[in-house]
Amino acid sequence: MNDLIARVRPVDEAAREAAEGLLDAKTKPRHSLGRLEQLAAQIAAVRGFVPPGLDAAIVVVAGDHGVATEGVSAYPQEVTAQMVLNFAGGGAAINVLARQADARLIVVDAGVATPIEHELVRPLRLGRGTANLAAGQAMTVELATQGVLAGAAIADELAGLDAIALGEMGIGNTTSASALVAALLEVEPARVCGRGTGLDDEGVMRKAAAVERALAVNAVDPSDPLGVLAALGGFEIAVLVGIALGCAANRVVCVLDGFITGAAALVAARLAPASVGSMIASHRSAEPGHAIVLDALGLEPVLDLGLRLGEGSGAALALPVLRASVAVLNEMATFADAGVTDAGR
C-alpha cells in the first residue's frame, strides 16, 4: 500500500500550460469552447502530453453488502448477481452506453454473494459480500487492503489506455457510500442518504438510521481512511479505490461515475491527495450526497442529467465529450496554419 501511494504524483502542469497555449492558438476566440478547453488541458496534464485520441475502458466492479438486510434498498440482494450476468450478456444500460462511447467494458466480481461463473466476468472475489456495517465492521483492514491493491493491479494492466471510467453494482452500496462520506466528511447521515434504487420516504429514513448505527458501533477515525473503508465500505468500493489510485500512479485519466464511485474517490484522495488531479467527474448524480462529495474533492461535473443508475452510465456518457476535447487539440487548425487573422494577438 505504501508503495502504491508513493507512486502517486501531481499531474504535469507544464503539459497543461502547453495545451492551454495550443488551444489559444486555435482558430476561435480565446476560451470560447469553455469547459471543453479545460478538459482538454486537464487530460494533457494527467497524461503528460496530448494523446492522439482517448482510448478508454469502463471497469464495472460488483459486490454485495450485508447492510442490505436492514431494508435499505428497494431491490432484493439477488439482483446484484442477476445484473452482473446482464452486464456479461450485453443487455444493461452500461452495455449500450459503452458501445456508444466506443469503450471496452470490463466486469469484475469483487464479492457478489452468489459467485458468478461467466467468461466475461473477472473473478476477483474478496468474499461473499461484506458483513452488516450497521452491526459491526464490514470487512477487515486486511481485506480492504487486498481490495485496494487488486484494483491498482487492474489499473496497472490497463496503463496503456488514456482513460479508465469507473462503474459499480451492488444492492445496498449507496448505504455503504453514505456511511463512508458521512464518516470522512463528518456530516449528518440524513444529508447524504438518498433514494438510491427508488426508496420511499420511510426507506430513506431506514437508510439514514442504519448509517447512524454504523457510525456509532464502528467509532471510526476520519483521519484513518483505510480504517474507515474497512469498517463501512464494500468490496467493490475497495477495488474502485485501488483503480483510482492506480490511474493516478500511471498518469491515466480516472473518469468517476456517480455517488458510489465518488465515495471511493474520496477514500483515494484521503490516502493520496495528489490522486484528485487525475480525476474527472462525469456527472452530478441525483443522490444528495454526491454534490457534497464533488465539493469536497473540488471537482466540477461534466454533465448533469439527473442520473442515479450507477453502473458507470454517467462516465460512459461523458467519454465522447472528453474525446471531443482531445480532438480539438489534435485536429483544429491554428490561426497560423489557416491564415486567419488572430484578433487576440
Coordinates of C-alpha atoms in Angstrom, one line a residue, residues 57-217:
A57 CA -12.2 1.3 -20.8
I58 CA -15.1 1.2 -18.4
V59 CA -14.5 -1.1 -15.3
V60 CA -17.7 -2.1 -13.5
V61 CA -17.0 -3.7 -10.1
A62 CA -19.7 -5.6 -8.3
G63 CA -20.1 -6.7 -4.7
D64 CA -22.8 -7.4 -2.2
H65 CA -23.4 -5.8 1.2
G66 CA -24.5 -7.2 4.5
V67 CA -26.3 -4.0 5.3
A68 CA -28.9 -5.0 2.7
T69 CA -30.6 -7.0 5.4
E70 CA -31.6 -3.6 7.0
G71 CA -34.1 -2.9 4.3
V72 CA -32.1 -0.1 2.8
S73 CA -32.8 -1.0 -0.9
A74 CA -35.9 -1.2 -3.0
Y75 CA -34.5 -4.4 -4.6
P76 CA -33.5 -7.7 -3.1
Q77 CA -29.9 -8.7 -2.8
E78 CA -30.1 -11.4 -5.5
V79 CA -30.4 -8.6 -8.1
T80 CA -26.7 -7.9 -7.8
A81 CA -25.8 -11.3 -9.3
Q82 CA -28.6 -11.1 -11.8
M83 CA -27.4 -7.7 -13.0
V84 CA -23.8 -8.9 -13.3
L85 CA -25.0 -11.6 -15.6
N86 CA -26.9 -9.0 -17.5
F87 CA -23.7 -7.0 -17.9
A88 CA -22.0 -10.1 -19.2
G89 CA -24.9 -10.7 -21.6
G90 CA -24.7 -7.2 -23.0
G91 CA -28.2 -6.2 -22.1
A92 CA -27.8 -3.5 -19.4
A93 CA -27.7 0.3 -19.8
I94 CA -23.9 0.3 -19.4
N95 CA -23.5 -2.1 -22.3
V96 CA -25.5 0.2 -24.5
L97 CA -23.7 3.3 -23.4
A98 CA -20.2 1.7 -23.5
R99 CA -20.9 0.6 -27.1
Q100 CA -22.0 4.2 -28.0
A101 CA -18.8 5.5 -26.3
D102 CA -16.6 3.0 -28.1
A103 CA -15.2 1.9 -24.8
R104 CA -14.1 -1.6 -23.7
L105 CA -16.2 -2.9 -20.8
I106 CA -14.6 -5.0 -18.1
V107 CA -16.9 -6.6 -15.4
V108 CA -15.4 -7.6 -12.1
D109 CA -16.9 -9.7 -9.3
A110 CA -15.3 -8.4 -6.2
G111 CA -17.6 -10.2 -3.8
V112 CA -21.1 -11.0 -5.0
A113 CA -23.0 -13.2 -2.6
T114 CA -23.6 -15.8 -5.3
P115 CA -20.4 -16.5 -7.2
I116 CA -20.6 -15.5 -10.9
E117 CA -19.3 -18.1 -13.4
H118 CA -19.1 -16.4 -16.8
E119 CA -16.2 -16.0 -19.1
L120 CA -16.8 -12.2 -19.4
V121 CA -16.8 -11.7 -15.6
R122 CA -13.5 -11.4 -13.9
P123 CA -13.5 -13.3 -10.6
L124 CA -11.7 -11.1 -8.1
R125 CA -13.6 -12.3 -5.0
L126 CA -12.8 -11.0 -1.5
G127 CA -15.8 -12.9 0.0
R128 CA -19.5 -13.5 -0.3
G129 CA -20.4 -9.9 0.4
T130 CA -19.4 -7.8 3.3
A131 CA -20.7 -8.1 6.9
N132 CA -23.5 -5.8 8.0
L133 CA -21.9 -2.4 8.7
A134 CA -24.8 -1.4 10.9
A135 CA -23.8 -4.1 13.3
G136 CA -20.0 -4.0 13.1
Q137 CA -17.1 -3.8 10.8
A138 CA -17.9 -4.5 7.1
M139 CA -14.6 -6.2 6.5
T140 CA -11.1 -6.5 8.0
V141 CA -8.4 -3.9 7.2
E142 CA -6.5 -6.8 5.6
L143 CA -9.4 -7.4 3.2
A144 CA -9.8 -3.7 2.5
T145 CA -6.1 -3.5 1.7
Q146 CA -6.3 -6.6 -0.6
G147 CA -9.2 -5.0 -2.5
V148 CA -7.3 -1.7 -3.0
L149 CA -4.2 -3.5 -4.2
A150 CA -6.3 -5.7 -6.5
G151 CA -7.9 -2.6 -8.0
A152 CA -4.5 -1.0 -8.5
A153 CA -3.4 -4.1 -10.3
I154 CA -6.3 -3.7 -12.7
A155 CA -5.2 -0.1 -13.4
D156 CA -1.6 -1.3 -14.0
E157 CA -3.0 -3.8 -16.5
L158 CA -4.8 -1.0 -18.3
A159 CA -1.9 1.5 -18.0
G160 CA -1.6 1.8 -21.8
L161 CA -5.1 3.5 -22.0
D162 CA -5.7 7.2 -21.8
A163 CA -8.7 6.9 -19.5
I164 CA -10.4 4.4 -17.2
A165 CA -14.0 5.0 -16.3
L166 CA -15.4 3.6 -13.0
G167 CA -18.7 1.9 -12.5
E168 CA -20.2 -0.3 -9.8
M169 CA -23.1 -2.7 -9.0
G170 CA -24.2 -3.8 -5.5
I171 CA -27.5 -3.8 -3.7
G172 CA -27.0 -1.7 -0.6
N173 CA -23.9 0.1 -1.8
T174 CA -25.5 3.6 -1.6
T175 CA -25.8 3.0 2.1
S176 CA -22.1 2.0 2.3
A177 CA -21.2 5.1 0.3
S178 CA -23.4 7.3 2.5
A179 CA -21.6 5.9 5.6
L180 CA -18.2 6.5 4.1
V181 CA -19.0 10.0 3.2
A182 CA -20.7 10.8 6.5
A183 CA -17.6 9.5 8.4
L184 CA -14.9 11.1 6.2
L185 CA -16.6 14.4 5.9
E186 CA -18.2 14.4 9.3
V187 CA -21.7 15.3 8.1
E188 CA -25.0 14.1 9.3
P189 CA -26.2 10.8 7.7
A190 CA -29.5 12.5 6.7
R191 CA -27.6 14.9 4.4
V192 CA -26.0 12.1 2.4
C193 CA -28.7 9.4 2.3
G194 CA -30.9 9.5 -0.8
R195 CA -33.4 7.3 -2.5
G196 CA -30.9 5.0 -4.2
T197 CA -32.7 2.4 -6.2
G198 CA -36.0 4.1 -5.5
L199 CA -36.7 4.1 -1.8
D200 CA -39.8 5.8 -0.4
D201 CA -39.5 8.3 2.4
E202 CA -39.7 5.6 5.0
G203 CA -36.9 3.7 3.2
V204 CA -34.7 6.7 3.2
M205 CA -35.2 7.1 7.0
R206 CA -34.3 3.4 7.5
K207 CA -31.1 4.0 5.4
A208 CA -30.1 7.1 7.5
A209 CA -30.8 5.2 10.7
A210 CA -28.6 2.3 9.5
V211 CA -25.8 4.7 8.8
E212 CA -26.2 6.3 12.2
R213 CA -25.9 2.9 13.8
A214 CA -22.9 2.1 11.7
L215 CA -21.1 5.3 12.7
A216 CA -21.9 4.6 16.4
V217 CA -20.9 0.9 16.5

